[in-house]
Structures are given as structure tokens and as C-alpha cells.
Short mmCIF file of N, CA, C and O in Angstrom, two decimals:
data_model
loop_
_atom_site.label_atom_id
_atom_site.label_comp_id
_atom_site.label_asym_id
_atom_site.label_seq_id
_atom_site.Cartn_x
_atom_site.Cartn_y
_atom_site.Cartn_z
N UNK A 1 -27.58 -38.85 18.12
CA UNK A 1 -27.28 -37.83 19.04
C UNK A 1 -26.85 -36.56 18.39
O UNK A 1 -26.09 -36.57 17.45
N UNK A 2 -27.42 -35.49 18.80
CA UNK A 2 -27.22 -34.20 18.24
C UNK A 2 -26.07 -33.44 18.90
O UNK A 2 -26.05 -33.43 20.22
N UNK A 3 -25.11 -32.86 18.26
CA UNK A 3 -24.01 -32.18 18.83
C UNK A 3 -24.50 -30.74 19.15
O UNK A 3 -24.94 -30.00 18.24
N UNK A 4 -24.32 -30.30 20.39
CA UNK A 4 -24.79 -29.04 20.87
C UNK A 4 -23.94 -27.86 20.26
O UNK A 4 -24.52 -26.74 20.06
N UNK A 5 -22.67 -28.14 19.88
CA UNK A 5 -21.88 -27.03 19.47
C UNK A 5 -21.91 -26.78 17.97
O UNK A 5 -21.16 -25.82 17.48
N UNK A 6 -22.75 -27.52 17.28
CA UNK A 6 -22.71 -27.38 15.81
C UNK A 6 -23.05 -25.96 15.29
O UNK A 6 -22.49 -25.44 14.37
N UNK A 7 -24.08 -25.39 15.86
CA UNK A 7 -24.45 -24.03 15.44
C UNK A 7 -23.39 -22.95 15.73
O UNK A 7 -23.44 -21.90 15.24
N UNK A 8 -22.43 -23.22 16.56
CA UNK A 8 -21.35 -22.31 16.85
C UNK A 8 -20.26 -22.44 15.83
O UNK A 8 -19.52 -21.46 15.57
N UNK A 9 -20.07 -23.68 15.37
CA UNK A 9 -19.01 -23.97 14.40
C UNK A 9 -19.24 -23.32 13.04
O UNK A 9 -18.42 -22.83 12.37
N UNK A 10 -20.47 -23.37 12.57
CA UNK A 10 -20.88 -22.86 11.18
C UNK A 10 -20.49 -21.43 11.07
O UNK A 10 -19.90 -21.11 10.06
N UNK A 11 -20.87 -20.52 11.95
CA UNK A 11 -20.45 -19.11 11.76
C UNK A 11 -18.94 -18.88 11.72
O UNK A 11 -18.49 -18.11 10.93
N UNK A 12 -18.23 -19.65 12.53
CA UNK A 12 -16.76 -19.56 12.55
C UNK A 12 -16.26 -19.94 11.22
O UNK A 12 -15.35 -19.25 10.63
N UNK A 13 -16.72 -21.03 10.59
CA UNK A 13 -16.19 -21.49 9.25
C UNK A 13 -16.59 -20.41 8.20
O UNK A 13 -15.68 -20.11 7.42
N UNK A 14 -17.70 -19.93 8.28
CA UNK A 14 -18.13 -18.88 7.24
C UNK A 14 -17.34 -17.70 7.34
O UNK A 14 -16.91 -17.09 6.39
N UNK A 15 -17.06 -17.20 8.55
CA UNK A 15 -16.16 -15.98 8.72
C UNK A 15 -14.83 -16.23 8.22
O UNK A 15 -14.24 -15.44 7.44
N UNK A 16 -14.21 -17.45 8.54
CA UNK A 16 -12.88 -17.73 8.01
C UNK A 16 -12.94 -17.97 6.52
O UNK A 16 -11.99 -17.52 5.79
N UNK A 17 -13.92 -18.52 6.01
CA UNK A 17 -14.06 -18.73 4.51
C UNK A 17 -14.18 -17.45 3.73
O UNK A 17 -13.68 -17.40 2.65
N UNK A 18 -14.81 -16.49 4.27
CA UNK A 18 -15.07 -15.19 3.53
C UNK A 18 -13.80 -14.33 3.52
O UNK A 18 -13.77 -13.25 2.87
N UNK A 19 -12.77 -14.57 4.33
CA UNK A 19 -11.59 -13.79 4.44
C UNK A 19 -10.83 -13.78 3.16
O UNK A 19 -10.54 -14.86 2.52
N UNK A 20 -10.38 -12.63 2.63
CA UNK A 20 -9.59 -12.60 1.40
C UNK A 20 -8.20 -11.76 1.75
O UNK A 20 -8.09 -11.35 2.93
N UNK A 21 -7.42 -11.87 0.79
CA UNK A 21 -6.09 -11.26 1.08
C UNK A 21 -5.67 -10.43 -0.15
O UNK A 21 -5.97 -10.88 -1.27
N UNK A 22 -5.05 -9.28 0.09
CA UNK A 22 -4.37 -8.54 -0.90
C UNK A 22 -2.90 -8.83 -0.84
O UNK A 22 -2.27 -8.74 0.20
N UNK A 23 -2.24 -8.98 -2.10
CA UNK A 23 -0.81 -9.07 -2.14
C UNK A 23 -0.40 -7.92 -3.11
O UNK A 23 -0.74 -7.93 -4.25
N UNK A 24 0.49 -7.05 -2.67
CA UNK A 24 0.88 -5.90 -3.36
C UNK A 24 2.41 -6.19 -3.63
O UNK A 24 3.22 -6.62 -2.85
N UNK A 25 2.79 -5.84 -4.92
CA UNK A 25 4.11 -5.79 -5.27
C UNK A 25 4.47 -4.39 -5.80
O UNK A 25 3.95 -3.87 -6.69
N UNK A 26 5.47 -3.77 -5.07
CA UNK A 26 5.75 -2.38 -5.35
C UNK A 26 7.03 -2.32 -6.10
O UNK A 26 8.06 -3.04 -5.73
N UNK A 27 7.03 -1.68 -7.30
CA UNK A 27 8.28 -1.72 -8.12
C UNK A 27 8.41 -0.37 -8.86
O UNK A 27 7.49 0.54 -8.81
N UNK A 28 9.61 -0.09 -9.40
CA UNK A 28 9.78 1.04 -10.26
C UNK A 28 9.36 0.78 -11.68
O UNK A 28 9.00 -0.40 -11.99
N UNK A 29 9.61 1.72 -12.52
CA UNK A 29 9.15 1.56 -13.93
C UNK A 29 9.92 0.47 -14.69
O UNK A 29 9.51 0.05 -15.75
N UNK A 30 11.09 0.07 -14.21
CA UNK A 30 11.92 -0.97 -14.79
C UNK A 30 11.59 -2.30 -14.21
O UNK A 30 12.25 -3.29 -14.62
N UNK A 31 10.67 -2.42 -13.19
CA UNK A 31 10.33 -3.70 -12.63
C UNK A 31 11.17 -4.10 -11.37
O UNK A 31 11.03 -5.20 -10.88
N UNK A 32 12.09 -3.20 -11.03
CA UNK A 32 12.83 -3.41 -9.75
C UNK A 32 12.05 -3.25 -8.48
O UNK A 32 11.34 -2.29 -8.42
N UNK A 33 12.14 -4.09 -7.56
CA UNK A 33 11.26 -3.97 -6.32
C UNK A 33 11.69 -2.71 -5.55
O UNK A 33 12.90 -2.29 -5.56
N UNK A 34 10.69 -2.05 -4.88
CA UNK A 34 10.89 -0.92 -4.09
C UNK A 34 10.51 -1.18 -2.64
O UNK A 34 9.39 -1.52 -2.38
N UNK A 35 11.51 -1.06 -1.75
CA UNK A 35 11.26 -1.22 -0.36
C UNK A 35 10.87 0.12 0.34
O UNK A 35 11.30 1.20 -0.08
N UNK A 36 10.09 0.07 1.34
CA UNK A 36 9.76 1.22 2.18
C UNK A 36 8.60 2.04 1.75
O UNK A 36 8.33 3.08 2.31
N UNK A 37 7.84 1.63 0.77
CA UNK A 37 6.60 2.25 0.42
C UNK A 37 5.64 2.08 1.57
O UNK A 37 5.48 0.89 2.01
N UNK A 38 4.92 3.04 1.99
CA UNK A 38 3.93 2.96 3.16
C UNK A 38 2.55 3.28 2.61
O UNK A 38 2.39 4.25 1.96
N UNK A 39 1.56 2.37 2.97
CA UNK A 39 0.34 2.50 2.47
C UNK A 39 -0.71 2.52 3.68
O UNK A 39 -0.46 1.88 4.67
N UNK A 40 -1.82 3.24 3.46
CA UNK A 40 -2.92 3.24 4.42
C UNK A 40 -4.14 2.66 3.58
O UNK A 40 -4.40 3.20 2.47
N UNK A 41 -4.83 1.69 4.15
CA UNK A 41 -5.92 1.01 3.41
C UNK A 41 -7.22 1.24 4.08
O UNK A 41 -7.28 1.02 5.32
N UNK A 42 -8.19 1.72 3.39
CA UNK A 42 -9.54 2.02 4.03
C UNK A 42 -10.70 1.26 3.28
O UNK A 42 -10.69 1.16 2.07
N UNK A 43 -11.53 0.70 4.10
CA UNK A 43 -12.71 -0.02 3.61
C UNK A 43 -13.73 1.11 3.35
O UNK A 43 -14.03 1.88 4.27
N UNK A 44 -14.20 1.29 2.10
CA UNK A 44 -15.02 2.33 1.73
C UNK A 44 -16.38 2.30 2.37
O UNK A 44 -16.94 3.40 2.79
N UNK A 45 -17.03 1.11 2.47
CA UNK A 45 -18.43 1.10 3.06
C UNK A 45 -18.60 1.59 4.41
O UNK A 45 -19.63 2.16 4.71
N UNK A 46 -17.61 1.53 5.24
CA UNK A 46 -17.75 2.07 6.61
C UNK A 46 -16.62 2.99 6.92
O UNK A 46 -16.48 3.39 8.16
N UNK A 47 -15.76 3.37 5.94
CA UNK A 47 -14.64 4.29 6.25
C UNK A 47 -13.68 3.80 7.31
O UNK A 47 -13.03 4.64 8.01
N UNK A 48 -13.61 2.50 7.33
CA UNK A 48 -12.67 1.86 8.41
C UNK A 48 -11.30 1.72 7.83
O UNK A 48 -11.16 1.11 6.75
N UNK A 49 -10.27 2.09 8.65
CA UNK A 49 -8.91 2.01 8.28
C UNK A 49 -8.48 0.54 8.68
O UNK A 49 -8.77 0.13 9.81
N UNK A 50 -7.90 -0.21 7.73
CA UNK A 50 -7.54 -1.60 8.06
C UNK A 50 -6.23 -1.54 8.90
O UNK A 50 -5.28 -0.72 8.56
N UNK A 51 -6.14 -2.36 9.92
CA UNK A 51 -4.94 -2.33 10.77
C UNK A 51 -4.40 -3.81 10.79
O UNK A 51 -4.93 -4.66 10.42
N UNK A 52 -3.15 -3.76 11.31
CA UNK A 52 -2.41 -5.03 11.54
C UNK A 52 -1.52 -4.86 12.68
O UNK A 52 -1.25 -3.77 13.18
N UNK A 53 -0.99 -6.02 13.22
CA UNK A 53 -0.03 -5.94 14.31
C UNK A 53 1.41 -6.02 13.78
O UNK A 53 1.68 -6.99 13.08
N UNK A 54 2.16 -5.06 14.19
CA UNK A 54 3.60 -5.02 13.74
C UNK A 54 4.42 -4.77 15.00
O UNK A 54 4.29 -3.77 15.65
N UNK A 55 5.39 -5.73 15.24
CA UNK A 55 6.20 -5.62 16.47
C UNK A 55 5.42 -5.42 17.74
O UNK A 55 5.77 -4.67 18.68
N UNK A 56 4.26 -6.12 17.85
CA UNK A 56 3.40 -6.18 19.02
C UNK A 56 2.56 -4.98 19.10
O UNK A 56 1.85 -4.75 20.16
N UNK A 57 2.60 -4.04 18.16
CA UNK A 57 1.83 -2.80 18.17
C UNK A 57 0.83 -2.77 17.04
O UNK A 57 1.14 -3.21 15.89
N UNK A 58 -0.45 -2.26 17.23
CA UNK A 58 -1.38 -2.15 16.23
C UNK A 58 -0.92 -0.97 15.28
O UNK A 58 -0.59 0.06 15.76
N UNK A 59 -1.03 -1.14 13.98
CA UNK A 59 -0.59 -0.17 13.01
C UNK A 59 -1.64 -0.05 11.89
O UNK A 59 -2.12 -1.09 11.50
N UNK A 60 -1.82 1.13 11.32
CA UNK A 60 -2.63 1.27 10.14
C UNK A 60 -1.78 1.53 8.96
O UNK A 60 -2.34 1.78 7.89
N UNK A 61 -0.48 1.39 9.07
CA UNK A 61 0.47 1.62 8.00
C UNK A 61 0.94 0.24 7.58
O UNK A 61 1.52 -0.51 8.38
N UNK A 62 0.90 -0.07 6.29
CA UNK A 62 1.54 -1.33 5.61
C UNK A 62 2.81 -0.88 4.89
O UNK A 62 2.64 0.06 4.07
N UNK A 63 3.87 -1.53 5.12
CA UNK A 63 5.08 -1.18 4.45
C UNK A 63 5.68 -2.24 3.59
O UNK A 63 5.67 -3.39 3.97
N UNK A 64 6.11 -1.92 2.36
CA UNK A 64 6.70 -2.88 1.51
C UNK A 64 8.07 -3.30 1.96
O UNK A 64 8.83 -2.53 2.45
N UNK A 65 8.34 -4.62 1.87
CA UNK A 65 9.58 -5.19 2.37
C UNK A 65 10.74 -5.11 1.30
O UNK A 65 10.52 -4.42 0.21
N UNK A 66 11.86 -5.69 1.58
CA UNK A 66 12.99 -5.58 0.72
C UNK A 66 12.72 -6.09 -0.77
O UNK A 66 13.33 -5.74 -1.74
N UNK A 67 11.67 -7.00 -0.93
CA UNK A 67 11.28 -7.53 -2.21
C UNK A 67 10.27 -6.71 -2.84
O UNK A 67 9.69 -7.07 -3.79
N UNK A 68 9.87 -5.63 -2.17
CA UNK A 68 8.76 -4.77 -2.72
C UNK A 68 7.36 -5.30 -2.37
O UNK A 68 6.46 -4.84 -2.89
N UNK A 69 7.30 -6.39 -1.52
CA UNK A 69 6.04 -6.98 -1.25
C UNK A 69 5.41 -6.54 0.04
O UNK A 69 6.14 -6.20 0.99
N UNK A 70 4.08 -6.61 0.05
CA UNK A 70 3.37 -6.40 1.34
C UNK A 70 2.01 -7.24 1.08
O UNK A 70 1.51 -7.42 0.06
N UNK A 71 1.61 -7.74 2.31
CA UNK A 71 0.39 -8.62 2.35
C UNK A 71 -0.54 -8.05 3.28
O UNK A 71 -0.25 -7.55 4.44
N UNK A 72 -1.85 -7.98 2.90
CA UNK A 72 -2.97 -7.55 3.72
C UNK A 72 -3.93 -8.66 3.86
O UNK A 72 -4.73 -8.87 2.95
N UNK A 73 -3.90 -9.37 5.03
CA UNK A 73 -4.77 -10.50 5.20
C UNK A 73 -6.16 -10.13 5.84
O UNK A 73 -6.26 -9.01 6.33
N UNK A 74 -7.13 -11.01 5.81
CA UNK A 74 -8.29 -10.86 6.60
C UNK A 74 -9.37 -9.86 6.08
O UNK A 74 -10.09 -9.31 6.82
N UNK A 75 -9.37 -9.58 4.78
CA UNK A 75 -10.38 -8.65 4.22
C UNK A 75 -11.67 -9.36 3.80
O UNK A 75 -11.65 -10.60 3.58
N UNK A 76 -12.69 -8.58 3.69
CA UNK A 76 -13.99 -9.05 3.25
C UNK A 76 -14.11 -8.61 1.81
O UNK A 76 -13.46 -7.61 1.40
N UNK A 77 -14.96 -9.29 1.15
CA UNK A 77 -15.34 -8.75 -0.30
C UNK A 77 -16.01 -7.47 -0.26
O UNK A 77 -17.20 -7.40 0.11
N UNK A 78 -15.28 -6.38 -0.55
CA UNK A 78 -15.68 -5.05 -0.45
C UNK A 78 -14.90 -4.10 -1.28
O UNK A 78 -14.05 -4.54 -1.87
N UNK A 79 -15.33 -2.80 -1.23
CA UNK A 79 -14.48 -1.83 -1.92
C UNK A 79 -13.49 -1.21 -0.92
O UNK A 79 -13.79 -0.94 0.19
N UNK A 80 -12.23 -1.02 -1.50
CA UNK A 80 -11.18 -0.49 -0.65
C UNK A 80 -10.36 0.61 -1.43
O UNK A 80 -10.42 0.62 -2.67
N UNK A 81 -9.86 1.52 -0.65
CA UNK A 81 -8.85 2.47 -1.27
C UNK A 81 -7.53 2.26 -0.65
O UNK A 81 -7.50 2.01 0.62
N UNK A 82 -6.43 2.31 -1.46
CA UNK A 82 -5.17 2.12 -1.00
C UNK A 82 -4.32 3.40 -1.32
O UNK A 82 -4.15 3.68 -2.50
N UNK A 83 -4.01 4.17 -0.19
CA UNK A 83 -3.37 5.40 -0.39
C UNK A 83 -1.91 5.32 -0.01
O UNK A 83 -1.57 4.79 1.12
N UNK A 84 -0.99 5.63 -0.86
CA UNK A 84 0.36 5.66 -0.54
C UNK A 84 0.69 6.94 0.30
O UNK A 84 0.44 8.03 -0.12
N UNK A 85 1.13 6.70 1.47
CA UNK A 85 1.45 7.89 2.40
C UNK A 85 2.92 8.19 2.50
O UNK A 85 3.23 9.41 2.79
N UNK A 86 3.78 7.37 2.13
CA UNK A 86 5.31 7.60 2.01
C UNK A 86 5.74 6.79 0.85
O UNK A 86 5.61 5.56 0.79
N UNK A 87 6.41 7.46 -0.05
CA UNK A 87 6.99 6.79 -1.19
C UNK A 87 8.39 6.36 -0.87
O UNK A 87 9.05 6.87 0.04
N UNK A 88 8.83 5.29 -1.59
CA UNK A 88 10.24 4.92 -1.35
C UNK A 88 11.25 6.01 -1.70
O UNK A 88 10.96 6.91 -2.48
N UNK A 89 12.37 5.94 -0.96
CA UNK A 89 13.43 7.05 -1.26
C UNK A 89 13.72 7.16 -2.70
O UNK A 89 13.94 6.26 -3.39
N UNK A 90 13.65 8.48 -3.13
CA UNK A 90 13.92 8.73 -4.53
C UNK A 90 12.85 8.66 -5.56
O UNK A 90 13.04 8.75 -6.71
N UNK A 91 11.68 8.36 -5.01
CA UNK A 91 10.49 8.12 -5.89
C UNK A 91 9.39 9.04 -5.58
O UNK A 91 9.21 9.47 -4.36
N UNK A 92 8.47 9.38 -6.52
CA UNK A 92 7.38 10.15 -6.36
C UNK A 92 6.26 9.44 -5.64
O UNK A 92 5.95 8.27 -5.78
N UNK A 93 5.50 10.13 -4.82
CA UNK A 93 4.37 9.64 -4.10
C UNK A 93 3.22 9.43 -5.21
O UNK A 93 3.13 10.32 -6.09
N UNK A 94 2.46 8.36 -5.08
CA UNK A 94 1.29 8.22 -5.99
C UNK A 94 0.36 9.33 -5.90
O UNK A 94 0.05 9.74 -4.74
N UNK A 95 -0.05 9.85 -7.01
CA UNK A 95 -0.93 11.07 -7.00
C UNK A 95 -2.26 10.69 -6.58
O UNK A 95 -3.03 11.42 -5.81
N UNK A 96 -2.84 9.52 -7.03
CA UNK A 96 -4.19 9.14 -6.61
C UNK A 96 -4.15 7.79 -5.88
O UNK A 96 -3.31 6.85 -6.17
N UNK A 97 -5.12 7.52 -4.96
CA UNK A 97 -5.15 6.24 -4.32
C UNK A 97 -5.56 5.17 -5.31
O UNK A 97 -6.17 5.48 -6.35
N UNK A 98 -5.16 3.95 -5.04
CA UNK A 98 -5.59 2.77 -5.90
C UNK A 98 -6.98 2.32 -5.40
O UNK A 98 -7.14 2.20 -4.11
N UNK A 99 -7.89 2.25 -6.28
CA UNK A 99 -9.25 1.72 -5.87
C UNK A 99 -9.39 0.25 -6.11
O UNK A 99 -8.96 -0.23 -7.23
N UNK A 100 -9.97 -0.52 -5.17
CA UNK A 100 -10.20 -1.88 -5.31
C UNK A 100 -11.69 -2.09 -5.15
O UNK A 100 -12.24 -1.68 -4.11
N UNK A 101 -12.24 -2.61 -6.14
CA UNK A 101 -13.69 -2.99 -6.16
C UNK A 101 -14.02 -4.37 -5.64
O UNK A 101 -13.15 -5.28 -5.81
N UNK A 102 -15.20 -4.55 -5.07
CA UNK A 102 -15.51 -5.90 -4.60
C UNK A 102 -15.54 -6.87 -5.85
O UNK A 102 -15.29 -8.06 -5.69
N UNK A 103 -15.74 -6.33 -7.08
CA UNK A 103 -15.74 -7.12 -8.18
C UNK A 103 -14.28 -7.63 -8.60
O UNK A 103 -14.15 -8.61 -9.35
N UNK A 104 -13.32 -6.98 -8.09
CA UNK A 104 -11.95 -7.39 -8.18
C UNK A 104 -11.69 -8.74 -7.72
O UNK A 104 -10.76 -9.44 -7.97
N UNK A 105 -12.50 -9.08 -6.72
CA UNK A 105 -12.34 -10.45 -5.99
C UNK A 105 -13.25 -11.45 -6.61
O UNK A 105 -14.02 -12.19 -5.90
N UNK A 106 -13.18 -11.59 -7.94
CA UNK A 106 -14.09 -12.48 -8.71
C UNK A 106 -13.28 -13.34 -9.67
O UNK A 106 -12.18 -12.89 -10.05
N UNK A 107 -13.71 -14.51 -9.96
CA UNK A 107 -12.93 -15.48 -10.86
C UNK A 107 -12.73 -14.79 -12.24
O UNK A 107 -11.79 -15.16 -12.91
N UNK A 108 -13.51 -13.85 -12.63
CA UNK A 108 -13.31 -13.21 -13.96
C UNK A 108 -12.03 -12.34 -13.99
O UNK A 108 -11.60 -11.89 -15.02
N UNK A 109 -11.63 -11.92 -12.82
CA UNK A 109 -10.39 -11.13 -12.64
C UNK A 109 -9.16 -12.01 -12.80
O UNK A 109 -8.96 -12.79 -11.82
N UNK A 110 -8.28 -11.77 -13.74
CA UNK A 110 -7.07 -12.65 -13.87
C UNK A 110 -6.14 -12.37 -12.66
O UNK A 110 -5.23 -13.22 -12.45
N UNK A 111 -6.22 -11.32 -12.00
CA UNK A 111 -5.32 -11.01 -10.88
C UNK A 111 -5.89 -11.61 -9.57
O UNK A 111 -5.12 -11.47 -8.56
N UNK A 112 -6.91 -12.28 -9.59
CA UNK A 112 -7.51 -12.82 -8.36
C UNK A 112 -7.45 -14.32 -8.47
O UNK A 112 -7.91 -14.94 -9.44
N UNK A 113 -6.79 -15.01 -7.49
CA UNK A 113 -6.68 -16.43 -7.42
C UNK A 113 -7.81 -17.04 -6.58
O UNK A 113 -7.78 -16.78 -5.35
N UNK A 114 -8.73 -17.68 -7.13
CA UNK A 114 -9.93 -18.18 -6.43
C UNK A 114 -9.47 -19.27 -5.39
O UNK A 114 -9.99 -19.20 -4.24
N UNK A 115 -8.54 -20.08 -5.69
CA UNK A 115 -8.13 -21.15 -4.70
C UNK A 115 -7.47 -20.63 -3.47
O UNK A 115 -7.80 -21.01 -2.42
N UNK A 116 -6.61 -19.58 -3.62
CA UNK A 116 -5.88 -19.04 -2.47
C UNK A 116 -6.63 -17.79 -1.90
O UNK A 116 -6.29 -17.27 -0.84
N UNK A 117 -7.59 -17.26 -2.67
CA UNK A 117 -8.41 -16.12 -2.28
C UNK A 117 -7.50 -14.92 -2.17
O UNK A 117 -7.67 -14.05 -1.20
N UNK A 118 -6.58 -14.70 -3.08
CA UNK A 118 -5.60 -13.61 -3.12
C UNK A 118 -5.75 -12.74 -4.29
O UNK A 118 -5.73 -13.30 -5.38
N UNK A 119 -5.88 -11.49 -4.10
CA UNK A 119 -5.83 -10.53 -5.19
C UNK A 119 -4.44 -9.88 -5.25
O UNK A 119 -3.95 -9.39 -4.21
N UNK A 120 -3.83 -9.98 -6.45
CA UNK A 120 -2.49 -9.57 -6.62
C UNK A 120 -2.43 -8.31 -7.37
O UNK A 120 -3.04 -8.25 -8.44
N UNK A 121 -1.86 -7.27 -6.88
CA UNK A 121 -1.66 -5.97 -7.55
C UNK A 121 -0.20 -5.53 -7.63
O UNK A 121 0.54 -5.77 -6.66
N UNK A 122 0.21 -5.06 -8.74
CA UNK A 122 1.55 -4.43 -8.95
C UNK A 122 1.41 -2.94 -9.06
O UNK A 122 0.55 -2.48 -9.83
N UNK A 123 2.16 -2.22 -8.17
CA UNK A 123 1.99 -0.77 -8.22
C UNK A 123 3.42 -0.19 -8.52
O UNK A 123 4.44 -0.64 -7.83
N UNK A 124 3.50 0.63 -9.52
CA UNK A 124 4.74 1.15 -9.98
C UNK A 124 4.87 2.65 -9.55
O UNK A 124 3.86 3.43 -9.61
N UNK A 125 6.07 3.11 -9.21
CA UNK A 125 6.38 4.45 -8.90
C UNK A 125 7.40 4.97 -9.88
O UNK A 125 8.24 4.28 -10.33
N UNK A 126 7.26 6.30 -10.12
CA UNK A 126 8.27 6.95 -11.01
C UNK A 126 9.32 7.58 -10.18
O UNK A 126 9.04 7.99 -8.98
N UNK A 127 10.56 7.79 -10.74
CA UNK A 127 11.60 8.46 -10.04
C UNK A 127 11.18 9.86 -9.65
O UNK A 127 10.47 10.48 -10.44
N UNK A 128 11.65 10.36 -8.54
CA UNK A 128 11.40 11.73 -8.33
C UNK A 128 12.13 12.66 -9.27
O UNK A 128 13.19 12.29 -9.73
N UNK A 129 11.45 13.76 -9.56
CA UNK A 129 12.06 14.74 -10.46
C UNK A 129 13.05 15.57 -9.74
O UNK A 129 12.73 16.48 -9.06
N UNK A 130 14.30 15.20 -9.92
CA UNK A 130 15.35 16.10 -9.37
C UNK A 130 15.84 17.05 -10.38
O UNK A 130 16.40 16.55 -11.35
N UNK A 131 15.68 18.25 -10.15
CA UNK A 131 16.10 19.25 -11.06
C UNK A 131 17.46 19.79 -10.61
O UNK A 131 17.78 19.97 -9.50
N UNK A 132 18.28 19.98 -11.67
CA UNK A 132 19.58 20.66 -11.44
C UNK A 132 19.51 22.02 -11.70
O UNK A 132 19.02 22.49 -12.73
N UNK A 133 20.07 22.82 -10.78
CA UNK A 133 20.07 24.22 -10.89
C UNK A 133 21.53 24.74 -10.82
O UNK A 133 22.25 24.35 -9.83
N UNK A 134 21.95 25.38 -11.75
CA UNK A 134 23.31 25.84 -11.87
C UNK A 134 23.32 27.23 -11.19
O UNK A 134 22.62 28.14 -11.60
N UNK A 135 24.22 27.38 -10.25
CA UNK A 135 24.31 28.64 -9.45
C UNK A 135 25.76 29.12 -9.59
O UNK A 135 26.72 28.41 -9.48
N UNK A 136 25.89 30.51 -9.95
CA UNK A 136 27.11 31.02 -9.91
C UNK A 136 27.16 32.04 -8.74
O UNK A 136 26.22 33.01 -8.73
N UNK A 137 28.13 31.96 -7.85
CA UNK A 137 28.20 32.89 -6.73
C UNK A 137 29.24 33.97 -7.14
O UNK A 137 30.30 33.74 -7.55
N UNK A 138 28.73 35.21 -6.94
CA UNK A 138 29.57 36.40 -7.25
C UNK A 138 29.75 37.20 -6.06
O UNK A 138 28.78 37.56 -5.39
N UNK A 139 31.04 37.52 -5.71
CA UNK A 139 31.28 38.26 -4.48
C UNK A 139 31.44 39.67 -4.89
O UNK A 139 32.16 40.08 -5.82
N UNK A 140 30.68 40.52 -4.26
CA UNK A 140 30.73 41.94 -4.54
C UNK A 140 31.06 42.61 -3.26
O UNK A 140 30.14 42.76 -2.34
N UNK A 141 32.31 43.10 -3.13
CA UNK A 141 32.68 43.78 -1.85
C UNK A 141 32.94 45.24 -2.06
O UNK A 141 33.69 45.85 -1.32
N UNK A 142 32.39 45.82 -3.07
CA UNK A 142 32.48 47.19 -3.37
C UNK A 142 33.92 47.65 -3.31
O UNK A 142 34.31 48.54 -2.50
N UNK A 143 34.80 47.15 -4.27
CA UNK A 143 36.21 47.52 -4.43
C UNK A 143 36.96 47.41 -3.09
O UNK A 143 37.65 48.33 -2.60
N UNK A 144 36.84 46.20 -2.54
CA UNK A 144 37.60 45.90 -1.28
C UNK A 144 37.23 46.72 -0.16
O UNK A 144 38.05 46.93 0.75
N UNK A 145 36.08 47.20 -0.03
CA UNK A 145 35.61 48.07 0.99
C UNK A 145 35.47 47.27 2.33
O UNK A 145 35.72 47.79 3.39
N UNK A 146 35.16 45.98 2.24
CA UNK A 146 34.97 45.15 3.38
C UNK A 146 36.12 44.26 3.59
O UNK A 146 36.25 43.26 2.87
N UNK A 147 37.05 44.56 4.36
CA UNK A 147 38.32 43.73 4.64
C UNK A 147 38.30 43.24 5.99
O UNK A 147 37.88 43.70 6.98
#
């Protein structure tokens, strides 16, 4: 006896099987985790912004948690750009987006785990350049003219 639903099950399994995940760890140059970095992720082939549901709302911004981590599930093997749109407090915004190639999702890449289908990336930020400016205020009231 042939099962009528077999041809519906195969595409579902293949779609689920092809899904990949990105795991980002955001840190400073000393390796300390950075919370609050915000990223926008775009699939290059169709210029699609990747979205997720956060607090019941659809969002295209992914934010690093208290451990500096963020997870992007449900990706296909493709090229992506990861642009930091908000840097953690006290840190510089990344100058250039991070490029992810479809080849990064391969067994030859040590950052890709074939079994869990997870690509792990560590992204570091530099401290913001805070410059100190010494100011001397001089009061000139033209020999006490303004009393």
C-alpha cells in the first residue's frame, strides 16, 4: 500500500535539513563579552534582510545578549553581510560589514560545525576614542565694566 502523503513529507524534510545557523560572539579586544551590539543581516543573492520575532514583533535587528552572544537561525547556504548598526556603549562601530560566504558553511572551515550546522564567528570591537581636551576659561569683563 502506498502512502499518499509521502511526496509532501520529503520537501519538508529537505527544507528543514538545509537550514543553517549563525552564532556570533561579540567581545572587546581583551576577550570580554559585549552586550548591546546591534546587527542587520542581509542575504546578498536577493538583498533580503533577515528578520526574527522578538517580544512578539518582527524585527530586522539582532542584539547581543549579556554574554555577548546572538544566534541567527534558519539560514540557507548563501552569501550574507552582517552590518553593525549600533555598537556597544563605549565602543566604536565596525567600519566594514562582515561578509559571510556560502563556502564558510563547509566542512573545510574550522568555524563551521557540520553536525550542528552552526557557523561560529567572533567579532571584536575597539574602545571608542575619547579625547581629552583641556580648557581654561578666562573671564574678561573689561576692568569690572560689567557689574
